[in-house]
Coordinates of N, CA, C and O in Angstrom, one line a residue:
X1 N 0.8 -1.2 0.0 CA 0.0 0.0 0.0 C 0.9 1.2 0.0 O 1.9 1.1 0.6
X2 N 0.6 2.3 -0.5 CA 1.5 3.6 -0.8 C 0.1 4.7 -0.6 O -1.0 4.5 -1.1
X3 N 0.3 5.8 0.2 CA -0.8 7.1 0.9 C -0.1 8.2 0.0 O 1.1 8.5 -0.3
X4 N -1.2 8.5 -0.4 CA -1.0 10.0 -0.6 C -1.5 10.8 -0.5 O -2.5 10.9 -1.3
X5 N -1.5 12.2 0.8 CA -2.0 12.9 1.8 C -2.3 14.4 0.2 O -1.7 14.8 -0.8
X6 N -3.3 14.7 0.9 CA -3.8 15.8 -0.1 C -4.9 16.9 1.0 O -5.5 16.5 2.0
X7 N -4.9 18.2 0.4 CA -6.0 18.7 1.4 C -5.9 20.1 1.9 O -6.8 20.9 2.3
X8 N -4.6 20.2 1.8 CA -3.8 21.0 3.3 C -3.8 22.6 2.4 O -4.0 22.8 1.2
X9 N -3.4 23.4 3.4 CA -3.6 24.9 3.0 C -3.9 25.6 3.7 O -4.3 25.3 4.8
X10 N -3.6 27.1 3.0 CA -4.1 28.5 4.1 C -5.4 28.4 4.8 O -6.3 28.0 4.0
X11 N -5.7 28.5 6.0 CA -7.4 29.1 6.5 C -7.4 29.9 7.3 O -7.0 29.2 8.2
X12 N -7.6 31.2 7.9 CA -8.1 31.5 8.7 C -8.7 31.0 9.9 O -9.6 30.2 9.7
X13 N -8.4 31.3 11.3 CA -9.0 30.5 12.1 C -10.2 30.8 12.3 O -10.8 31.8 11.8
X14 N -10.9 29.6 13.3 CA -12.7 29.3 12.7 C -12.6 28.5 11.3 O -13.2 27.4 11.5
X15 N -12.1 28.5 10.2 CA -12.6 28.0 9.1 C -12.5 25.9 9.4 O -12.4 25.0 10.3
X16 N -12.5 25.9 8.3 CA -12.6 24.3 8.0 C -11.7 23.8 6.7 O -12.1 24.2 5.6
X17 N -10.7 23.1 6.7 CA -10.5 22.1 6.0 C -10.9 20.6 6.0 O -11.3 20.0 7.0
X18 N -10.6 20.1 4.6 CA -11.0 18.4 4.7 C -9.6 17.9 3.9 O -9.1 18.2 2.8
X19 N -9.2 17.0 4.8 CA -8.2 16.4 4.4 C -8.4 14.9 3.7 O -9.4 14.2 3.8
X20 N -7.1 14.4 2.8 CA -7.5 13.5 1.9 C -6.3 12.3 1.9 O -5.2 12.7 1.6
X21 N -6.4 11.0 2.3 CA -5.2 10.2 2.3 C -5.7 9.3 1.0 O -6.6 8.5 1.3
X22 N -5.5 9.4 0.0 CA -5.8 8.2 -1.0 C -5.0 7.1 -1.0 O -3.9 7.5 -0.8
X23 N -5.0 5.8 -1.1 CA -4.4 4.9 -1.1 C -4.3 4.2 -2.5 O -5.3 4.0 -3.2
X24 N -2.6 3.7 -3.1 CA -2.9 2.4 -3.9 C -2.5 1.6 -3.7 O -2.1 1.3 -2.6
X25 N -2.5 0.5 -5.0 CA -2.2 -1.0 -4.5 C -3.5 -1.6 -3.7 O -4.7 -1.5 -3.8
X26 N -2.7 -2.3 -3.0 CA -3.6 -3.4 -2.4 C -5.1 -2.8 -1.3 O -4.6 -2.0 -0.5
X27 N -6.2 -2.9 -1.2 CA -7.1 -2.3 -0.7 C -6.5 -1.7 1.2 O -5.3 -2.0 1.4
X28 N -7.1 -1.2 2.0 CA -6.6 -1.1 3.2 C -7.7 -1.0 4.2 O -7.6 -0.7 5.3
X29 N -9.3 -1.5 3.3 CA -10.4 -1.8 4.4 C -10.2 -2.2 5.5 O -11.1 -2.0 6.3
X30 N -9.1 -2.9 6.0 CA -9.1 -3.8 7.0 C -7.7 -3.7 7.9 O -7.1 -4.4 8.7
X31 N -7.6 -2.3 7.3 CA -6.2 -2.1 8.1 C -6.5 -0.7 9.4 O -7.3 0.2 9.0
X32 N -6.0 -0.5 10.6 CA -5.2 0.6 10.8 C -5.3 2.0 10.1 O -4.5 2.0 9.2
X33 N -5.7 2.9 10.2 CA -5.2 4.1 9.6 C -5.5 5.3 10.3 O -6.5 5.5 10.9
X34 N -4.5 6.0 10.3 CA -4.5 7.4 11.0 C -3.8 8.3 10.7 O -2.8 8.2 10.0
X35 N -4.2 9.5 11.0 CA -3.7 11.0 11.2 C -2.8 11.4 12.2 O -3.0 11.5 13.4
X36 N -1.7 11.7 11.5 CA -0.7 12.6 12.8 C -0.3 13.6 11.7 O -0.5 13.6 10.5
X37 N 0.8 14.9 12.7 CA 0.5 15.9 12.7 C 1.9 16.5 13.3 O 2.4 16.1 14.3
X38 N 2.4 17.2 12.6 CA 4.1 17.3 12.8 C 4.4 18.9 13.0 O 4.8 19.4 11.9
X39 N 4.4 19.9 14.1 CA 4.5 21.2 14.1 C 6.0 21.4 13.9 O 6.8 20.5 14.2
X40 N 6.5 22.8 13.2 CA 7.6 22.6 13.5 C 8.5 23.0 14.9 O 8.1 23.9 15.6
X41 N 9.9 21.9 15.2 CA 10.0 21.6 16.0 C 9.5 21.2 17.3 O 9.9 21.5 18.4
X42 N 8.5 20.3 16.9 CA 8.0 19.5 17.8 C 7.8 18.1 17.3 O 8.0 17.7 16.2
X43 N 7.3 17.2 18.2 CA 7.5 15.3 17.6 C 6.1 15.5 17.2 O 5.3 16.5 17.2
X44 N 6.1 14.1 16.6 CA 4.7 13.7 15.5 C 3.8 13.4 16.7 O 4.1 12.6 17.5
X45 N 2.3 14.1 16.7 CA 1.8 13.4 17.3 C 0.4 12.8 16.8 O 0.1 12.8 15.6
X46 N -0.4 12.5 17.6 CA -1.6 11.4 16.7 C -2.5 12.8 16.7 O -2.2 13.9 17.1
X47 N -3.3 12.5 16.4 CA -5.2 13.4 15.8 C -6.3 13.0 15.5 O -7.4 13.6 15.5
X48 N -6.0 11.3 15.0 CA -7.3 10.6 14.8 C -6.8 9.3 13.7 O -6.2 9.3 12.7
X49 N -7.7 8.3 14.8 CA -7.9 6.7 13.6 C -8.9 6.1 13.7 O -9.8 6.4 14.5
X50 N -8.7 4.9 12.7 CA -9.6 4.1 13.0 C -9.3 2.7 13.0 O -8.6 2.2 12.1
X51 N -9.8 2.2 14.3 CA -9.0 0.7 14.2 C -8.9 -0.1 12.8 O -8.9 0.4 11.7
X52 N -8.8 -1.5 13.3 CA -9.1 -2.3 12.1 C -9.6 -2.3 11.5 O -9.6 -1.9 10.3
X53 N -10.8 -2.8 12.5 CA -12.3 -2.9 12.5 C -12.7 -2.3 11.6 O -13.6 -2.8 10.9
X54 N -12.1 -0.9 11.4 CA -12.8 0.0 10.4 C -14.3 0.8 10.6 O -14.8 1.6 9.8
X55 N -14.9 0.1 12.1 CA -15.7 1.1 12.5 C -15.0 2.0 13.6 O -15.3 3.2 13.6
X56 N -13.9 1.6 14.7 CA -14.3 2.6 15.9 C -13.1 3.8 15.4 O -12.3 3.8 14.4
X57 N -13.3 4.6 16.2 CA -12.4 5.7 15.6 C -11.9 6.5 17.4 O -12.4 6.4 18.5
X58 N -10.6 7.2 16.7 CA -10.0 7.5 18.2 C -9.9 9.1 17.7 O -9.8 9.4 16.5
X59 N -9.8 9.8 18.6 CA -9.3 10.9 18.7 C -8.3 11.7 19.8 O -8.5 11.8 21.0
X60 N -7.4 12.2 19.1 CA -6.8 13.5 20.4 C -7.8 14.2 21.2 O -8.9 14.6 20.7
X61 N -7.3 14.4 22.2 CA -8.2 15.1 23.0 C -8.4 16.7 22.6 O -9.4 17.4 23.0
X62 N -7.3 17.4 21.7 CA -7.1 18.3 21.3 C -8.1 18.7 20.5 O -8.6 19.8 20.4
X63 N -8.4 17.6 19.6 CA -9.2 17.4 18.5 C -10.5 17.0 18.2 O -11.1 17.0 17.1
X64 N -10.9 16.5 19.4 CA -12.3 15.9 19.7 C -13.0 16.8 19.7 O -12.7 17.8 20.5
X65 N -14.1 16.9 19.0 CA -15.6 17.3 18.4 C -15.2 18.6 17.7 O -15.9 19.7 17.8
X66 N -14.0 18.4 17.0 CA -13.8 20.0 16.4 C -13.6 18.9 14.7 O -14.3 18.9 13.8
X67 N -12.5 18.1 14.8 CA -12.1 17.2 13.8 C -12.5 15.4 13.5 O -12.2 14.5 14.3
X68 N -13.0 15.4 12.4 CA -14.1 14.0 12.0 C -13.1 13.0 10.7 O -12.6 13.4 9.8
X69 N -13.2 11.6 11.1 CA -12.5 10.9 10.6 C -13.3 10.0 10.2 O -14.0 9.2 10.9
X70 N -13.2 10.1 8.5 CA -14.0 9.1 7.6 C -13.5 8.6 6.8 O -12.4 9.1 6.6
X71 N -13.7 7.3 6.0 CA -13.2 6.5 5.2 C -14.2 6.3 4.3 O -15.4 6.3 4.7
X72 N -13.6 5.9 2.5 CA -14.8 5.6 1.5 C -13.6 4.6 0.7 O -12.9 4.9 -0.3
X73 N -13.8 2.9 1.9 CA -13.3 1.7 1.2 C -13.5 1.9 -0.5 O -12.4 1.7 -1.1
X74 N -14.7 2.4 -1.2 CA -14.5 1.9 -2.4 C -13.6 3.0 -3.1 O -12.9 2.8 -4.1
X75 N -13.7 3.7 -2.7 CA -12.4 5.0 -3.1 C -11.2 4.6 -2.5 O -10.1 5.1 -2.9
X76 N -11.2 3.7 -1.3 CA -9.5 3.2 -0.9 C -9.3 4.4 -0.2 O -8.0 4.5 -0.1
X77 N -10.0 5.6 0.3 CA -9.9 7.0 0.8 C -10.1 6.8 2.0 O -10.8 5.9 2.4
X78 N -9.4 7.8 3.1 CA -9.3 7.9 4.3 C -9.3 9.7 4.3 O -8.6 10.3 3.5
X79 N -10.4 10.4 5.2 CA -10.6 11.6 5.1 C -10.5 12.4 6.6 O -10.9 11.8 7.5
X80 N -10.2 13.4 6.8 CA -10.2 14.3 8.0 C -10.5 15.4 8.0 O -9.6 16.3 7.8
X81 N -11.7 15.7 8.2 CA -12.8 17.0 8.3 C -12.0 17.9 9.3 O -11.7 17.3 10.4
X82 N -11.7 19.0 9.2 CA -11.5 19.8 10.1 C -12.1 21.1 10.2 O -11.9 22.1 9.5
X83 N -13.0 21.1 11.5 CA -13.6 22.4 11.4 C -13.3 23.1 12.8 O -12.9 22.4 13.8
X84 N -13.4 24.5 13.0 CA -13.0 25.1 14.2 C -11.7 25.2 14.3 O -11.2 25.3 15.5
X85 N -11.0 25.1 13.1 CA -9.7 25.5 13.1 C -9.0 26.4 14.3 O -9.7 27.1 15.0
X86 N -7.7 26.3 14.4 CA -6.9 27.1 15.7 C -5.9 27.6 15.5 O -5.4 26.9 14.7
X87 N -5.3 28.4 15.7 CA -3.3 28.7 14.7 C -2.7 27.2 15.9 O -1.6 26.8 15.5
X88 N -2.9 26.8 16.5 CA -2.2 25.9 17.1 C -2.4 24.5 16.7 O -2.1 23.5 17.4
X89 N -3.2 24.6 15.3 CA -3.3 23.4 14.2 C -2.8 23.2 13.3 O -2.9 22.2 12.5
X90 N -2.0 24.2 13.1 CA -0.6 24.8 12.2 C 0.0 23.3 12.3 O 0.1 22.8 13.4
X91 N 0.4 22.4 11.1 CA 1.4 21.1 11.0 C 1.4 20.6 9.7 O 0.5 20.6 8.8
X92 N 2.5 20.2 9.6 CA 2.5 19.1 8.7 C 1.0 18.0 8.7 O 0.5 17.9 9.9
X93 N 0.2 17.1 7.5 CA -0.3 16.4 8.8 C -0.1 14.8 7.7 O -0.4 14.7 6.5
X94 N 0.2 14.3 8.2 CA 0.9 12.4 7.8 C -0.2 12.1 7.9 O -1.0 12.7 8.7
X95 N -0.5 11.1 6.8 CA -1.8 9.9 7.1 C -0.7 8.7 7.1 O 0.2 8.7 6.2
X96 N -0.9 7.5 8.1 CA -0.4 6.7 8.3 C -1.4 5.4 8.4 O -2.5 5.5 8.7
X97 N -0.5 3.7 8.0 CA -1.5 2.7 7.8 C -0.7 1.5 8.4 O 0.4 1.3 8.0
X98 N -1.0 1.0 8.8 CA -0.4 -0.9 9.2 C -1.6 -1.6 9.1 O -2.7 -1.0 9.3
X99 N -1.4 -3.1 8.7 CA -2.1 -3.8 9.1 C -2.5 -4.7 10.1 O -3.4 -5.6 10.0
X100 N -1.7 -4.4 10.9 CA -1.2 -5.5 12.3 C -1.3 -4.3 13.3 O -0.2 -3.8 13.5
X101 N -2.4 -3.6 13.9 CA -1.8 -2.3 15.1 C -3.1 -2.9 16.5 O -4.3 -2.6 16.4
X102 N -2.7 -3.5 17.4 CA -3.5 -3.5 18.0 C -3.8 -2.0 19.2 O -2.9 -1.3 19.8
X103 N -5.3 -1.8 19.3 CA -6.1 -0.8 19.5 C -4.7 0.3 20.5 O -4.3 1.4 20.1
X104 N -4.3 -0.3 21.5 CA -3.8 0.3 22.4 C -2.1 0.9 21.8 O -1.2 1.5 22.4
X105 N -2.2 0.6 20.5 CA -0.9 1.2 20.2 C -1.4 2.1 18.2 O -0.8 2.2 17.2
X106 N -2.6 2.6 18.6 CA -3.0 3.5 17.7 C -2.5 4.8 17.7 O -2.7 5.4 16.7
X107 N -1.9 5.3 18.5 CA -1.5 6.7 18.9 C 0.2 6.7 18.8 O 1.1 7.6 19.0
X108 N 0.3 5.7 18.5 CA 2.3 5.6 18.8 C 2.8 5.7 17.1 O 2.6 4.8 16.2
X109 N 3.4 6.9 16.9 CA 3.7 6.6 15.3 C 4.6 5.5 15.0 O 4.7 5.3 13.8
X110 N 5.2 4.8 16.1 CA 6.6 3.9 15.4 C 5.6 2.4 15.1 O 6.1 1.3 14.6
X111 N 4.3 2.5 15.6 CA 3.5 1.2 15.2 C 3.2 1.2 13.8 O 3.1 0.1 13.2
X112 N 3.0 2.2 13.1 CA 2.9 2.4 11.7 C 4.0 1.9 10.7 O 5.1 1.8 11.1
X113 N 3.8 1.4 9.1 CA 4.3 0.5 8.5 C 4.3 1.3 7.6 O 5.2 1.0 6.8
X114 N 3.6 2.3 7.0 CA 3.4 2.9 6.2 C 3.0 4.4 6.3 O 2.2 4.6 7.2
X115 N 3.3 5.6 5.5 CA 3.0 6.9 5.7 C 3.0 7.7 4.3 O 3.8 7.3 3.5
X116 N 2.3 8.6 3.8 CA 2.1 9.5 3.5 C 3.2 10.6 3.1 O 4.0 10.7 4.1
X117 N 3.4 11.2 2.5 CA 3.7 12.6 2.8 C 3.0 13.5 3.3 O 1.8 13.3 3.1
X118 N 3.4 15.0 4.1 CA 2.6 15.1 4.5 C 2.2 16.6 3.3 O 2.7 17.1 2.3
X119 N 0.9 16.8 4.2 CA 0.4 18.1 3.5 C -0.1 18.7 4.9 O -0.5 18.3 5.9
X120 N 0.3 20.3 4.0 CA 0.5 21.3 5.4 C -0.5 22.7 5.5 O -0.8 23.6 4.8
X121 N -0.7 22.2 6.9 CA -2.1 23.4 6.8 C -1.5 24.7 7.8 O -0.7 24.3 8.7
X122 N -1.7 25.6 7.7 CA -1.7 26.7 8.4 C -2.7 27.4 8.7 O -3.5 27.8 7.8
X123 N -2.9 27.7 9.9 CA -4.0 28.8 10.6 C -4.0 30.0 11.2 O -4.0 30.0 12.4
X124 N -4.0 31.1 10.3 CA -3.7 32.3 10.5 C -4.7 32.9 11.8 O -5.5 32.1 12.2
X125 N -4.6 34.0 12.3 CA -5.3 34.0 13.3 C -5.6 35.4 13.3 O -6.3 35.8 14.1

């Protein structure tokens, strides 16, 4: 599987972006996938996944009920709504994927097998 992160850009804070991980190759319904988020000079951290399972979904606490994490298996797409923007949402942001992550190591980027480039949003203020 190979991601490619799309989405990212200027907004104003308050506004909304929607971010885009497309996948090719082999399908990734049944994998792992998440969002992390790289400021400069600071470590990667998580923002949101969804297990295997492919239903449950996790979020940063940072990010909870401002940012929405969707997937459309037949597009092989992995998506991250972001509304309620902040300048302290300013990052690079990675979509990342494994197939092997059990629940309790969804937030750790070194569990990840696969990544994205990222694409970079900024939030003016």
């Amino acid at each position: 599987v190979q991601l490619q992160a799309s989405g990212g850009g200027l907004v104003q804070a308050g506004g909304s972006l929607k971010l885009s991980c497309a996948a090719s190759g082999r399908t990734f319904s049944n994998y792992a996938v998440a969002w992390f988020r790289q400021a400069p000079g600071k470590e990667r951290e998580f923002v949101a996944a969804f297990a295997r399972s492919g239903s449950m979904t996790y979020y940063a606490d940072s990010v909870r009920g401002r940012f929405a994490i969707s997937r459309d298996n037949a597009k092989k797409t992995v998506y991250l709504q972001m509304n309620g923007l902040k300048p302290e949402d300013t990052a690079a942001y990675y979509c990342a994927t494994s197939p092997s992550i059990i629940t309790s190591s969804l937030r750790n980027p070194s569990a990840y097998a696969t990544w994205g480039q990222g694409t970079l949003v900024t939030v003016s203020s």
